[in-house]
Short mmCIF file of C-alpha atoms and ligand atoms in Angstrom, two decimals:
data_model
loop_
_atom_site.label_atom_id
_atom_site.label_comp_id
_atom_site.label_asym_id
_atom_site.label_seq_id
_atom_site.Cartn_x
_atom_site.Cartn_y
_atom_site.Cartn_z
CA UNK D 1 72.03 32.93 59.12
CA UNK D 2 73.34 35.28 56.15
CA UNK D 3 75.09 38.13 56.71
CA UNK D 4 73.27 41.38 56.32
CA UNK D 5 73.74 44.98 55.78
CA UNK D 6 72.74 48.51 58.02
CA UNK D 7 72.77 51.61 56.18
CA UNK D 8 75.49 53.52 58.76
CA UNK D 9 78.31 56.43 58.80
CA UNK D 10 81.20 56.11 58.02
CA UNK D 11 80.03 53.49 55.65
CA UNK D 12 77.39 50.35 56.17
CA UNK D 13 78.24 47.57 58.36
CA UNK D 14 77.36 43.87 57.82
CA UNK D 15 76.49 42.02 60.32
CA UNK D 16 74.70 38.44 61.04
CA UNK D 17 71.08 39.25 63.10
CA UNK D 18 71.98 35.69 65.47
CA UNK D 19 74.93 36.93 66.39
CA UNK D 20 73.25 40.74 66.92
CA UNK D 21 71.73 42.07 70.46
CA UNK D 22 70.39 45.09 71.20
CA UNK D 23 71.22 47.32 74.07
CA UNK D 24 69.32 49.68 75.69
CA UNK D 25 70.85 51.95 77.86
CA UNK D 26 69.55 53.73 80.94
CA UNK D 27 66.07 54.28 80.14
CA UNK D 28 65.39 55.18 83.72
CA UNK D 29 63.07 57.30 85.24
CA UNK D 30 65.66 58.52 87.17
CA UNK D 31 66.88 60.45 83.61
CA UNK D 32 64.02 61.02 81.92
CA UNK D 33 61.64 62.15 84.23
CA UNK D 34 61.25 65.00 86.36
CA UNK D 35 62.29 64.11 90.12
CA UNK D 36 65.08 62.38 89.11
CA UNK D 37 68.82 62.01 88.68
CA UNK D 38 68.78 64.39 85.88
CA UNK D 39 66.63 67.07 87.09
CA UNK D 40 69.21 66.83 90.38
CA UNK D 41 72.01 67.68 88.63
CA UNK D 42 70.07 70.95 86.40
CA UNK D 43 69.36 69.46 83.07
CA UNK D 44 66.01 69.56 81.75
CA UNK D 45 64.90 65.89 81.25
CA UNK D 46 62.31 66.36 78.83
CA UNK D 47 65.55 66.74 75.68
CA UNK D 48 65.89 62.78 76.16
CA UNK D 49 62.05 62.06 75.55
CA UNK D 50 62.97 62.25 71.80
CA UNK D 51 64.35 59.37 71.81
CA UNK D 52 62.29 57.08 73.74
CA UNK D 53 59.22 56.50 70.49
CA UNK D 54 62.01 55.31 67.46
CA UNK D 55 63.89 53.16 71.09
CA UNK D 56 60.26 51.45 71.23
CA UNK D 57 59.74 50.78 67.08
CA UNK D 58 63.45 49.35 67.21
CA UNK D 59 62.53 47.56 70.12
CA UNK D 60 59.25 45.82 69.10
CA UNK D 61 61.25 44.81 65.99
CA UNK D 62 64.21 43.17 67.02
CA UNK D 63 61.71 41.38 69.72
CA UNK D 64 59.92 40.15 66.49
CA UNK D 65 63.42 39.33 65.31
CA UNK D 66 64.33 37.23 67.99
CA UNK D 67 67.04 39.60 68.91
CA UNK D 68 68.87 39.66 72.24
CA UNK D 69 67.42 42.66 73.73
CA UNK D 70 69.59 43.41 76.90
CA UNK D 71 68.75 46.62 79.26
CA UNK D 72 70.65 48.56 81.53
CA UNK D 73 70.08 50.66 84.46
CA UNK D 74 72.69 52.51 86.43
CA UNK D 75 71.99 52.79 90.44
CA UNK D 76 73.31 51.71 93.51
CA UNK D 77 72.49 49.17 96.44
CA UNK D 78 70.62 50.64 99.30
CA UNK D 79 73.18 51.04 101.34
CA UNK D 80 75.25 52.55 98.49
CA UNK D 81 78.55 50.24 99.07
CA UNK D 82 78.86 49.86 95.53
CA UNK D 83 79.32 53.84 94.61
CA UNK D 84 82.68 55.77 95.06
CA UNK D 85 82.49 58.33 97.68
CA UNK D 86 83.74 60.60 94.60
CA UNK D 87 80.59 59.87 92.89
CA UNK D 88 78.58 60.38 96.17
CA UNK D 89 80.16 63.71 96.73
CA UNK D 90 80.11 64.73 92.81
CA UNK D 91 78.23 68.37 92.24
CA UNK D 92 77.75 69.15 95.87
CA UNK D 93 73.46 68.48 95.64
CA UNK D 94 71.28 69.69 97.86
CA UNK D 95 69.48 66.15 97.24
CA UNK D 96 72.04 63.56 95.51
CA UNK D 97 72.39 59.88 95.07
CA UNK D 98 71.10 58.18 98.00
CA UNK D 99 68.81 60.63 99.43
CA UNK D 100 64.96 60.62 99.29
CA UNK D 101 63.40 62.78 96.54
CA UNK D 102 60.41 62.85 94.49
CA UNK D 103 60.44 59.16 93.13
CA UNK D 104 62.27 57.72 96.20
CA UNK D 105 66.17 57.40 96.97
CA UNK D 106 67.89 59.03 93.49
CA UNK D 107 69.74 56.18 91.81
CA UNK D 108 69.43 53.66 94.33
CA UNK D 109 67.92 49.71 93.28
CA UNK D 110 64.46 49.24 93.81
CA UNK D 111 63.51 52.84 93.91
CA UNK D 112 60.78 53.50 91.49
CA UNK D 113 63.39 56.54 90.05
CA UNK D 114 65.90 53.03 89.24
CA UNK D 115 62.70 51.81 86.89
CA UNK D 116 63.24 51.68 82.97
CA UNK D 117 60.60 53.90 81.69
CA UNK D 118 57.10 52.13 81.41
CA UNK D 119 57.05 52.67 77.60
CA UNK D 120 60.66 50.36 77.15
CA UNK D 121 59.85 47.89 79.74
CA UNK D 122 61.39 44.64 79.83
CA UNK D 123 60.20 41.59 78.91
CA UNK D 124 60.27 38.76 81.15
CA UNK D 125 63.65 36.52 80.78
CA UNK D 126 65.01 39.82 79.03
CA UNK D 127 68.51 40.03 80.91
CA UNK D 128 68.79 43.22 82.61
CA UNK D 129 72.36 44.42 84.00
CA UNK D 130 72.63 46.44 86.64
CA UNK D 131 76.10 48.76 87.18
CA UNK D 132 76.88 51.13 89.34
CA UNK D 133 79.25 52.65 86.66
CA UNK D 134 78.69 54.69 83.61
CA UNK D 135 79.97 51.73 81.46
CA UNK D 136 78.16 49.09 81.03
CA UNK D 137 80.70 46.68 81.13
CA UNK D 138 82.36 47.77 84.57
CA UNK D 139 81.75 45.17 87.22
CA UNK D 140 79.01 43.60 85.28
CA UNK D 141 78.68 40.49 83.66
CA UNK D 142 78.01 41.62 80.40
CA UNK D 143 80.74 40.30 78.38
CA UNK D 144 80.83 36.98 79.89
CA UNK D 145 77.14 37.23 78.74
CA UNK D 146 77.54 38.58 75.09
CA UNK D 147 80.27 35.71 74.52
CA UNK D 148 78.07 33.05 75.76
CA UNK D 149 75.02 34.08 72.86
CA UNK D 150 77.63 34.51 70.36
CA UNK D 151 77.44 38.35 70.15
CA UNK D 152 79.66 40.16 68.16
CA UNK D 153 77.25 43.19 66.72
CA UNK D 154 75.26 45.59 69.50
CA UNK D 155 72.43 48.09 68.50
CA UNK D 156 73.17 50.56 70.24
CA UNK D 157 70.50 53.00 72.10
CA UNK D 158 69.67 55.16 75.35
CA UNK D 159 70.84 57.89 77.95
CA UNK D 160 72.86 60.02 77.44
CA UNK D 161 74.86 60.06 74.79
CA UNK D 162 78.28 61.21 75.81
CA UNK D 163 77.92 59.80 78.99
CA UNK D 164 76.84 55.90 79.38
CA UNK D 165 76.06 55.54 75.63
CA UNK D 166 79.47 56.48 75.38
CA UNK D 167 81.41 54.58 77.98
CA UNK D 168 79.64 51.85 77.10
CA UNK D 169 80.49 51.88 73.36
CA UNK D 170 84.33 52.78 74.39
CA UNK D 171 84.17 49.55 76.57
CA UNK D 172 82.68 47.52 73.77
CA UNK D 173 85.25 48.66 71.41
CA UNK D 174 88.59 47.70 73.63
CA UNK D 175 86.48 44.27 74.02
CA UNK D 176 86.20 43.71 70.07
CA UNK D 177 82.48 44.00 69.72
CA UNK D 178 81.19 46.27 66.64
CA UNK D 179 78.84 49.02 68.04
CA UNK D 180 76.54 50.83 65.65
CA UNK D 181 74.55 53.71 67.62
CA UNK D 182 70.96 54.77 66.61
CA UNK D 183 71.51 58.62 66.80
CA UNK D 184 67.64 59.12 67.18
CA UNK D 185 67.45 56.54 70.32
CA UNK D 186 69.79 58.71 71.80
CA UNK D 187 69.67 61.23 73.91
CA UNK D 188 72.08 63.96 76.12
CA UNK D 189 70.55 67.32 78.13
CA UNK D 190 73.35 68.99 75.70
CA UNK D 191 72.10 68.88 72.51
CA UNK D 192 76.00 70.14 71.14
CA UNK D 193 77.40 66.84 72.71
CA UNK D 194 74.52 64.88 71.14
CA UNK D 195 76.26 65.71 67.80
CA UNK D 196 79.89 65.51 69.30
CA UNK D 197 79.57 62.24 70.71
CA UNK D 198 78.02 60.57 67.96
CA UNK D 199 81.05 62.57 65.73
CA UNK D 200 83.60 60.91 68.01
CA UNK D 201 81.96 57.65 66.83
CA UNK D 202 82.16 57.43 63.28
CA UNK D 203 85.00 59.78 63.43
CA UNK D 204 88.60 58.62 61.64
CA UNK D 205 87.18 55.59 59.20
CA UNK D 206 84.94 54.36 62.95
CA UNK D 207 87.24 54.80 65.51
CA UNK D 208 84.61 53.42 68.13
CA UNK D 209 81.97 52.40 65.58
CA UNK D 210 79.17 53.32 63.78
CA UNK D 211 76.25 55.51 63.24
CA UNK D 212 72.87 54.76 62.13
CA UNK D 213 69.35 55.55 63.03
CA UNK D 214 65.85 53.57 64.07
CA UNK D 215 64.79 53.17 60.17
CA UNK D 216 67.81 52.14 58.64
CA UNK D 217 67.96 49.45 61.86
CA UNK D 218 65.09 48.66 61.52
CA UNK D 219 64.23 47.80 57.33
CA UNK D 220 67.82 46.08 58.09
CA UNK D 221 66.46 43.75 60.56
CA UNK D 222 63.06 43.44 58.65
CA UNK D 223 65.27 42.50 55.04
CA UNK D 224 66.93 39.72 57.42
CA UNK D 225 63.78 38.28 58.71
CA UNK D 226 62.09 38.15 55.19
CA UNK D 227 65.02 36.47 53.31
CA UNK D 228 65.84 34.46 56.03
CA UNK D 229 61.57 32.91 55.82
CA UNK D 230 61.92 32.57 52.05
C1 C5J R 1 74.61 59.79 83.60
C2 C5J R 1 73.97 58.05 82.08
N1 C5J R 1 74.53 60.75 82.69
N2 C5J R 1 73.16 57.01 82.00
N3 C5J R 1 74.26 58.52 83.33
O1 C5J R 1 74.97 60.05 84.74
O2 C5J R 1 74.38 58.60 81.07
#
């Protein structure tokens, strides 16, 4: 398949669209809706909902693309051997990870707060990775996966920005992959280190990558698919 080109800062990036997944990051109830993880820890949840309409048009697309579409969700096992006590203990919370709040045990598998938002659900045989980590390749078998499909590009989207968006893209950087990050299918509770942490990105010629948005993604994926059928 021929190598195409996404609009991006600090200048466009080519890529091939087989060897091109997209990630989606986080796009739990747990940080986007009230009850949750977010709320816990004093950040108004409805700043990420931005993000969640241009995360579904990118979505549908690179479906219709044949895209890898992967999905995260960060959370913990039930009896919460997988978390640090550091984590546990983090912000001193009345109600924290592991106890029962409005949509069940915050950040803890199976919980309905540990769901991906109805509006990005997966599809069936769409891999979903589950960490206990802010990165998404920490204890997870991401790369091995990534390798294994021949992935070298990742679409980057989700919650929050500087936090797992950003790990993750750090991660994916030491590991060789490119990362280009849709700044509008991201979201942070701080809307100064939504701007800082996609200017650490493209900072320095791309340090960790680039920055694009859902449109230019998307008429790059759509240019791909109609070349590629004539
Ligand atoms: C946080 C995340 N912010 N998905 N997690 O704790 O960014």
């Amino acid at each position: 398949m021929a190598e195409r080109v996404i609009m991006a800062e600090p200048y466009p990036l080519a890529f091939q669209p087989n060897a091109t997944a997209l990630l989606i990051i986080d796009m739990q109830r747990d940080f986007l809706q009230s009850g949750g993880f977010g709320e816990m820890l004093g950040n108004d949840v409805s700043l990420l909902r931005s993000a969640v309409a241009p995360c579904q048009k990118v979505l549908e697309t690179a479906r219709a693309m044949g895209l890898l579409v992967i999905h995260t969700r960060e959370g913990h096992r039930p009896d919460l051997s997988d978390a640090p006590p550091t984590k546990l203990s983090r912000g001193r919370l009345a109600v924290g990870i592991g106890d029962k709040g409005p949509m069940g045990r915050v950040l803890v598998r199976g919980e309905q707060g540990h769901e991906i938002i109805p509006e990005l659900s997966p599809f069936p045989g769409e891999p979903i990775i589950d960490k206990s980590g802010k990165g998404s390749f920490y204890e997870t078998d991401l790369d091995l996966m990534l390798r294994n499909h021949g992935i070298k590009t990742l679409i980057v989207c989700g919650v929050t920005t500087e936090v797992c968006v950003h790990s993750t893209v750090r991660q994916a950087n030491d590991r060789g992959y490119e990362c280009v990050v849709l700044s509008d299918c991201v979201g942070s509770y701080l809307p100064e280190f939504q701007r800082a942490g996609l200017a650490m990105i493209t900072a320095q010629g791309g340090i960790l990558g680039w920055v694009s948005d859902s449109s230019a993604a998307i008429s790059a994926l759509r240019s791909a698919s109609s070349v590629e059928e004539n």
